[in-house]
Amino acid sequence: MAQFTKSLLLLFSLLLSVIFITLVLAEANNKEIKRKTLLTSLENKSKSKVEQEQLLKNTFTQQRKQKLKEDNYDLLYFEQVKPEIWTNNVNYSNCWNFLPFNEQILQVKSLSVNSNNNEKVVGLLVLTTKDLYLAIILEANNLFNNKSSNTKWVRLTDRIFGSVSPSFGELTKLRTNNNDSFILMSNNLFIFCKNQNWINLNGWNCPVVNNGFQSLSTINDVVVLDWYNLQLLIGTNNGLYMTYNYLQHLEIIKEVGINPIMAVAYNNITKDIAVSTSDKLFIYSTVHQKKVWYGFDNDGLIDGPFVNSLAFDEKTNILWISNTDTMININFNNYFELTRFGSGVNSIPYNTSKLVFVDNLHKDQGFSSVWFGTTKGAVRYRKDLQNSKEDWSYFYGSRYLPEVFTTLADGTVTDNGYQEIIDISVTHVFNYELTVLITKHGMSILHFPIINLDMKEQYYNDIIFPRHWRNNGLVTQTSLFRFGDLDSWNRWNATTDNDALWSSFFVIYKGFDYYMTNNPNSKKIGWQAYEAIEFLLNVTCVTGYTARSINMNYPLKGKWFKSTCTSGDWYFSSDSSSDTVSGQVFTHVFTYYLLADNYNEKLRVKKNLYNILHYIVKNGFLLYDVDGERTRWGVWAPQFLNSDPSWYGERGVNSLEILSWLLATYSITGEEEFKDAFLYLVEENLYDINIINQKLVKPTEVNYSDDELAFLPYFIYFFSYSQLTAEQQSVKQLFDRILPAMKVSFERAYNYIKKERSPIWNAIYGFYKEKVLHKSDNNDWIYSTLQTLKEWPLSLVDWPYFANNRIDIQMDPYPTRFNTQQTLTLMKYFENTFLRWNSNPYELGLTGSATTEDVPNTWLLSHSMLKYLGKIENLKKIKDL
């Protein structure tokens, strides 16, 4: 009996085991069935929309091609500055071009533009303390696409003077004309040389060589009245002299008196003369139909006592004056009317002027162009003679001049006096300007090619490879091991805090380009970049959780893990934030509509987007790391945003993020869990109310990084809204439910930030106006966007800049959120070191270090959005740009 009982119990135990195993297998089978059902649901929903979306895309492409054909795509052309810096400072020979001599440059003068093998050639005579050099610059038509122009140096001293070289000094004056002649002159030296074709180095002829003008005291300035007869005006320490008959006679100008002459200017058209002494300005001009000498008192009227330089604008017959306090001009056509340029917003950036150079060769007769050399960089003044619009540009800092800043022990920032401009020369080639600035440590050749936006887009595309395309498609900034040296870029450990966020702009740029053009190369590159962002999801081995960054072989500083589910020795940076998720969602939503062409591609993107939002929703609107810990900034849960005061600052932007993401994901996947999550946050937790005042406006709390985190969800919401089909009325009702709050929130935020002229935020505003409100009644955002797209510098190195010395800015009485100084005045973007739109463009102090080269992704995306909205084709119809 006992044995029977024992057998019965054993049989019962086996039966229970069989039942348990059967239940486990059934549960597993149910999960697999649910998973397959979900995938099938996603697949079926993809099939129902792919054909409609492809038809919409093809229609758009055909319409745009027809639009371009009708408008002839007559793009707006504009001027772009491209510096070519030469230095004799060996510490920066890797960063800039290295001069073939060590001595200081004293003067530079331009020769006429010549031709060599169908290429334009620019000649510069460069006078140093020991030698005279000829810099030959080959300016090819495709200069804009080259790294730098091809500049060659030739030592002329031996070729012209033979074995006995003269002794040059700071008092030696070099003057040139447009007929390839020049003079070198000082008290003990006078040389006249000419060459009918200066590019022929053996053709230089110097018929007049004498011992100078030793009878005169120190020569301070010289102008040539007549090159054929060598008639000169010579300003000395004891008066003004004129030469006659090929230097045979010398006569003092008695009307000026025996006074030290500081500067002399001559108008070749009107024959007017201007002369400054230590306390007066004398002009020789036509008054009441006769030539007379007329004097001004420097003290009071011309901000004396010292006038450093004079120059005539021969187009307008205006005399320009520079001195230690300001710039002044005198209009000879209007009874010598005097205008002083002082401090003030939209006025002269810096006023301690040492010299003035008027660009009388500018081919556009509708513009007046004047350069000022100051003790802290160069200033260019432009005036449109048609509408009297004035423009000031400031060229200062290591972006333009061969010197760096030094921070002293007391915190004072100095440029060591090496940003002072010693000489200026301007010439023109291919209808664009070429300006040369001389400093104590070398010279800067500023090329100003005339380009359009498409040319600039190509230029930026060319710098993506090889420095910024890493890990098979992440497009991010790169670090430099040596100051400003692009050849020293980091080839091994180039990671950022948010690879997905920075790379997403590039993916979507390629997406818009492909959507508009069907260019297979845009699809190929864009899809590779998408796969790199997708890999950030896969490398963590946690479905739906994204890495910040990745690196091969070993971890870097911060929270890194080794991937256990991918081939290769991949490490990934963790503790991902809302920034990281923003980049991922931004990428997948726009890739789905713009880049994904077929059923399989759309399904792939859809699954990735589903996994990201599903992971957040199932974890209670929190982001959990691979180690099970909540990440520092991955928080969208009501118990934090609505109930924890320490999270009130993030309440608005985080509410905006999660609502936008849920709606976009629901509109693509159709999964009810996202609809339910959206309704829970809106109906029970008032997240639609949270978004109204998401933009913090207290001056000391303004966060430019949060602006980026807000405008991307705005864009995701508006773009997804615009893509809804007629069959998605129930989805549209959810979008419409928060549309009033979204409008108020977005317009409020944009009104605060539009003064920054961000092209990407402007473009999102333009999309909102045209695709959501269906209005095209205001072009202000287009003007603003174009201005910034033009101003964005070609070099994306974070060159050091120090703006505190400027006098054209208005200081903000409030500090930044980091308790540093800032201005209320927005400087031109090519004058500043600012490159990204999550940074403060108003910040003062020493910014930049020339140790990073950023990516042009934001510029590229903004430009492509203008095209998408049809604004580029209409540029020729917009006036006064």
mmCIF file of N, CA, C and O in Angstrom, residues 826-879:
data_model
loop_
_atom_site.group_PDB
_atom_site.id
_atom_site.type_symbol
_atom_site.label_atom_id
_atom_site.label_comp_id
_atom_site.label_asym_id
_atom_site.label_seq_id
_atom_site.Cartn_x
_atom_site.Cartn_y
_atom_site.Cartn_z
ATOM 1 N N LEU A 826 23.492 92.023 -31.275
ATOM 2 C CA LEU A 826 23.897 90.818 -31.986
ATOM 3 C C LEU A 826 24.971 91.174 -32.999
ATOM 4 O O LEU A 826 24.731 91.934 -33.939
ATOM 5 N N MET A 827 26.170 90.643 -32.810
ATOM 6 C CA MET A 827 27.252 90.876 -33.752
ATOM 7 C C MET A 827 27.069 89.997 -34.986
ATOM 8 O O MET A 827 26.388 88.982 -34.943
ATOM 9 N N LYS A 828 27.685 90.393 -36.083
ATOM 10 C CA LYS A 828 27.635 89.560 -37.280
ATOM 11 C C LYS A 828 28.275 88.209 -36.977
ATOM 12 O O LYS A 828 29.265 88.132 -36.244
ATOM 13 N N TYR A 829 27.735 87.173 -37.570
ATOM 14 C CA TYR A 829 28.191 85.839 -37.209
ATOM 15 C C TYR A 829 29.597 85.533 -37.718
ATOM 16 O O TYR A 829 30.284 84.695 -37.141
ATOM 17 N N PHE A 830 30.071 86.217 -38.750
ATOM 18 C CA PHE A 830 31.453 85.991 -39.168
ATOM 19 C C PHE A 830 32.431 86.814 -38.341
ATOM 20 O O PHE A 830 33.646 86.692 -38.495
ATOM 21 N N GLU A 831 31.925 87.650 -37.436
ATOM 22 C CA GLU A 831 32.785 88.419 -36.549
ATOM 23 C C GLU A 831 32.960 87.741 -35.197
ATOM 24 O O GLU A 831 33.780 88.190 -34.394
ATOM 25 N N ASN A 832 32.221 86.705 -34.949
ATOM 26 C CA ASN A 832 32.185 86.082 -33.631
ATOM 27 C C ASN A 832 32.735 84.666 -33.705
ATOM 28 O O ASN A 832 32.982 84.136 -34.784
ATOM 29 N N THR A 833 32.937 84.045 -32.562
ATOM 30 C CA THR A 833 33.389 82.657 -32.547
ATOM 31 C C THR A 833 32.226 81.688 -32.456
ATOM 32 O O THR A 833 32.406 80.490 -32.597
ATOM 33 N N PHE A 834 31.011 82.210 -32.254
ATOM 34 C CA PHE A 834 29.835 81.375 -32.047
ATOM 35 C C PHE A 834 29.494 80.584 -33.309
ATOM 36 O O PHE A 834 29.459 81.108 -34.400
ATOM 37 N N LEU A 835 29.223 79.284 -33.141
ATOM 38 C CA LEU A 835 28.957 78.431 -34.290
ATOM 39 C C LEU A 835 27.708 77.577 -34.132
ATOM 40 O O LEU A 835 27.133 77.153 -35.119
ATOM 41 N N ARG A 836 27.307 77.256 -32.916
ATOM 42 C CA ARG A 836 26.176 76.356 -32.702
ATOM 43 C C ARG A 836 24.978 77.104 -32.160
ATOM 44 O O ARG A 836 25.110 78.147 -31.524
ATOM 45 N N TRP A 837 23.792 76.499 -32.346
ATOM 46 C CA TRP A 837 22.571 77.161 -31.915
ATOM 47 C C TRP A 837 22.116 76.706 -30.539
ATOM 48 O O TRP A 837 20.974 76.962 -30.160
ATOM 49 N N ASN A 838 22.966 76.055 -29.791
ATOM 50 C CA ASN A 838 22.646 75.795 -28.393
ATOM 51 C C ASN A 838 23.577 76.613 -27.502
ATOM 52 O O ASN A 838 23.766 76.307 -26.336
ATOM 53 N N SER A 839 24.175 77.664 -28.073
ATOM 54 C CA SER A 839 25.105 78.524 -27.345
ATOM 55 C C SER A 839 24.609 79.962 -27.393
ATOM 56 O O SER A 839 23.760 80.321 -28.212
ATOM 57 N N ASN A 840 25.183 80.792 -26.528
ATOM 58 C CA ASN A 840 24.762 82.179 -26.372
ATOM 59 C C ASN A 840 25.511 83.079 -27.357
ATOM 60 O O ASN A 840 26.715 83.287 -27.208
ATOM 61 N N PRO A 841 24.843 83.664 -28.364
ATOM 62 C CA PRO A 841 25.530 84.525 -29.331
ATOM 63 C C PRO A 841 25.846 85.911 -28.798
ATOM 64 O O PRO A 841 26.506 86.693 -29.468
ATOM 65 N N TYR A 842 25.370 86.223 -27.588
ATOM 66 C CA TYR A 842 25.583 87.542 -26.998
ATOM 67 C C TYR A 842 26.708 87.550 -25.954
ATOM 68 O O TYR A 842 27.026 88.591 -25.393
ATOM 69 N N GLU A 843 27.289 86.416 -25.710
ATOM 70 C CA GLU A 843 28.267 86.312 -24.629
ATOM 71 C C GLU A 843 29.544 87.082 -24.941
ATOM 72 O O GLU A 843 30.050 87.041 -26.066
ATOM 73 N N LEU A 844 30.069 87.776 -23.940
ATOM 74 C CA LEU A 844 31.320 88.519 -24.079
ATOM 75 C C LEU A 844 32.446 87.744 -23.398
ATOM 76 O O LEU A 844 32.281 86.601 -22.991
ATOM 77 N N GLY A 845 33.580 88.399 -23.268
ATOM 78 C CA GLY A 845 34.737 87.702 -22.732
ATOM 79 C C GLY A 845 35.454 86.944 -23.829
ATOM 80 O O GLY A 845 35.074 86.964 -25.006
ATOM 81 N N LEU A 846 36.512 86.272 -23.469
ATOM 82 C CA LEU A 846 37.306 85.504 -24.433
ATOM 83 C C LEU A 846 36.594 84.197 -24.738
ATOM 84 O O LEU A 846 36.421 83.341 -23.874
ATOM 85 N N THR A 847 36.158 84.035 -25.964
ATOM 86 C CA THR A 847 35.463 82.821 -26.388
ATOM 87 C C THR A 847 36.261 82.129 -27.478
ATOM 88 O O THR A 847 36.929 82.770 -28.274
ATOM 89 N N GLY A 848 36.171 80.814 -27.514
ATOM 90 C CA GLY A 848 36.866 80.054 -28.540
ATOM 91 C C GLY A 848 38.295 79.736 -28.149
ATOM 92 O O GLY A 848 38.932 80.454 -27.366
ATOM 93 N N SER A 849 38.821 78.632 -28.711
ATOM 94 C CA SER A 849 40.180 78.213 -28.387
ATOM 95 C C SER A 849 40.924 77.653 -29.594
ATOM 96 O O SER A 849 42.082 77.265 -29.476
ATOM 97 N N ALA A 850 40.287 77.606 -30.759
ATOM 98 C CA ALA A 850 40.873 77.046 -31.983
ATOM 99 C C ALA A 850 41.305 75.597 -31.789
ATOM 100 O O ALA A 850 42.272 75.144 -32.386
ATOM 101 N N THR A 851 40.566 74.862 -30.971
ATOM 102 C CA THR A 851 40.860 73.443 -30.738
ATOM 103 C C THR A 851 39.712 72.546 -31.203
ATOM 104 O O THR A 851 39.712 71.351 -30.933
ATOM 105 N N THR A 852 38.728 73.132 -31.887
ATOM 106 C CA THR A 852 37.577 72.369 -32.367
ATOM 107 C C THR A 852 37.163 72.892 -33.738
ATOM 108 O O THR A 852 37.175 74.108 -33.966
ATOM 109 N N GLU A 853 36.806 71.975 -34.622
ATOM 110 C CA GLU A 853 36.144 72.367 -35.875
ATOM 111 C C GLU A 853 34.738 71.789 -35.842
ATOM 112 O O GLU A 853 34.553 70.584 -35.718
ATOM 113 N N ASP A 854 33.757 72.673 -35.951
ATOM 114 C CA ASP A 854 32.368 72.240 -35.891
ATOM 115 C C ASP A 854 31.898 71.752 -37.259
ATOM 116 O O ASP A 854 32.616 71.841 -38.252
ATOM 117 N N VAL A 855 30.676 71.257 -37.291
ATOM 118 C CA VAL A 855 30.088 70.765 -38.531
ATOM 119 C C VAL A 855 29.074 71.779 -39.062
ATOM 120 O O VAL A 855 28.485 72.537 -38.291
ATOM 121 N N PRO A 856 28.846 71.805 -40.373
ATOM 122 C CA PRO A 856 27.897 72.773 -40.953
ATOM 123 C C PRO A 856 26.478 72.249 -41.021
ATOM 124 O O PRO A 856 25.663 72.750 -41.800
ATOM 125 N N ASN A 857 26.140 71.231 -40.213
ATOM 126 C CA ASN A 857 24.851 70.554 -40.355
ATOM 127 C C ASN A 857 23.658 71.495 -40.237
ATOM 128 O O ASN A 857 22.683 71.376 -40.981
ATOM 129 N N THR A 858 23.718 72.434 -39.290
ATOM 130 C CA THR A 858 22.583 73.331 -39.084
ATOM 131 C C THR A 858 22.399 74.244 -40.292
ATOM 132 O O THR A 858 21.271 74.495 -40.730
ATOM 133 N N TRP A 859 23.506 74.760 -40.824
ATOM 134 C CA TRP A 859 23.429 75.599 -42.026
ATOM 135 C C TRP A 859 22.820 74.802 -43.173
ATOM 136 O O TRP A 859 21.918 75.281 -43.879
ATOM 137 N N LEU A 860 23.296 73.587 -43.376
ATOM 138 C CA LEU A 860 22.830 72.770 -44.490
ATOM 139 C C LEU A 860 21.336 72.470 -44.379
ATOM 140 O O LEU A 860 20.596 72.547 -45.368
ATOM 141 N N LEU A 861 20.886 72.130 -43.172
ATOM 142 C CA LEU A 861 19.470 71.835 -42.983
ATOM 143 C C LEU A 861 18.619 73.081 -43.215
ATOM 144 O O LEU A 861 17.568 73.017 -43.856
ATOM 145 N N SER A 862 19.064 74.230 -42.711
ATOM 146 C CA SER A 862 18.306 75.470 -42.877
ATOM 147 C C SER A 862 18.166 75.817 -44.357
ATOM 148 O O SER A 862 17.086 76.202 -44.821
ATOM 149 N N HIS A 863 19.253 75.689 -45.096
ATOM 150 C CA HIS A 863 19.224 76.001 -46.525
ATOM 151 C C HIS A 863 18.280 75.054 -47.268
ATOM 152 O O HIS A 863 17.492 75.478 -48.134
ATOM 153 N N SER A 864 18.328 73.771 -46.925
ATOM 154 C CA SER A 864 17.462 72.806 -47.615
ATOM 155 C C SER A 864 15.995 73.068 -47.301
ATOM 156 O O SER A 864 15.120 72.851 -48.145
ATOM 157 N N MET A 865 15.704 73.559 -46.100
ATOM 158 C CA MET A 865 14.313 73.865 -45.754
ATOM 159 C C MET A 865 13.804 75.073 -46.527
ATOM 160 O O MET A 865 12.627 75.131 -46.905
ATOM 161 N N LEU A 866 14.691 76.058 -46.785
ATOM 162 C CA LEU A 866 14.281 77.180 -47.629
ATOM 163 C C LEU A 866 13.903 76.682 -49.020
ATOM 164 O O LEU A 866 12.940 77.153 -49.630
ATOM 165 N N LYS A 867 14.677 75.744 -49.522
ATOM 166 C CA LYS A 867 14.353 75.164 -50.824
ATOM 167 C C LYS A 867 13.021 74.415 -50.772
ATOM 168 O O LYS A 867 12.180 74.540 -51.661
ATOM 169 N N TYR A 868 12.855 73.627 -49.731
ATOM 170 C CA TYR A 868 11.637 72.835 -49.578
ATOM 171 C C TYR A 868 10.401 73.721 -49.562
ATOM 172 O O TYR A 868 9.356 73.388 -50.129
ATOM 173 N N LEU A 869 10.527 74.877 -48.910
ATOM 174 C CA LEU A 869 9.405 75.800 -48.811
ATOM 175 C C LEU A 869 9.261 76.675 -50.053
ATOM 176 O O LEU A 869 8.367 77.519 -50.113
ATOM 177 N N GLY A 870 10.159 76.496 -51.031
ATOM 178 C CA GLY A 870 10.066 77.246 -52.275
ATOM 179 C C GLY A 870 10.542 78.667 -52.192
ATOM 180 O O GLY A 870 10.216 79.494 -53.046
ATOM 181 N N LYS A 871 11.359 78.996 -51.167
ATOM 182 C CA LYS A 871 11.788 80.380 -50.976
ATOM 183 C C LYS A 871 13.018 80.733 -51.811
ATOM 184 O O LYS A 871 13.195 81.880 -52.202
ATOM 185 N N ILE A 872 13.884 79.768 -52.072
ATOM 186 C CA ILE A 872 15.087 80.052 -52.848
ATOM 187 C C ILE A 872 14.714 80.486 -54.256
ATOM 188 O O ILE A 872 15.280 81.432 -54.808
ATOM 189 N N GLU A 873 13.721 79.809 -54.849
ATOM 190 C CA GLU A 873 13.331 80.136 -56.209
ATOM 191 C C GLU A 873 12.779 81.555 -56.328
ATOM 192 O O GLU A 873 12.827 82.164 -57.394
ATOM 193 N N ASN A 874 12.259 82.087 -55.222
ATOM 194 C CA ASN A 874 11.635 83.400 -55.251
ATOM 195 C C ASN A 874 12.550 84.516 -54.761
ATOM 196 O O ASN A 874 12.102 85.634 -54.588
ATOM 197 N N LEU A 875 13.817 84.206 -54.533
ATOM 198 C CA LEU A 875 14.702 85.225 -53.967
ATOM 199 C C LEU A 875 14.808 86.443 -54.871
ATOM 200 O O LEU A 875 14.889 87.570 -54.415
ATOM 201 N N LYS A 876 14.832 86.208 -56.177
ATOM 202 C CA LYS A 876 15.002 87.341 -57.088
ATOM 203 C C LYS A 876 13.798 88.280 -57.056
ATOM 204 O O LYS A 876 13.866 89.393 -57.537
ATOM 205 N N LYS A 877 12.681 87.805 -56.473
ATOM 206 C CA LYS A 877 11.485 88.628 -56.385
ATOM 207 C C LYS A 877 11.433 89.421 -55.088
ATOM 208 O O LYS A 877 10.541 90.226 -54.883
ATOM 209 N N ILE A 878 12.368 89.150 -54.188
ATOM 210 C CA ILE A 878 12.397 89.846 -52.899
ATOM 211 C C ILE A 878 13.403 90.992 -52.981
ATOM 212 O O ILE A 878 14.562 90.785 -53.320
ATOM 213 N N LYS A 879 12.997 92.167 -52.674
ATOM 214 C CA LYS A 879 13.858 93.331 -52.814
ATOM 215 C C LYS A 879 14.656 93.598 -51.544
ATOM 216 O O LYS A 879 14.295 93.202 -50.448
#
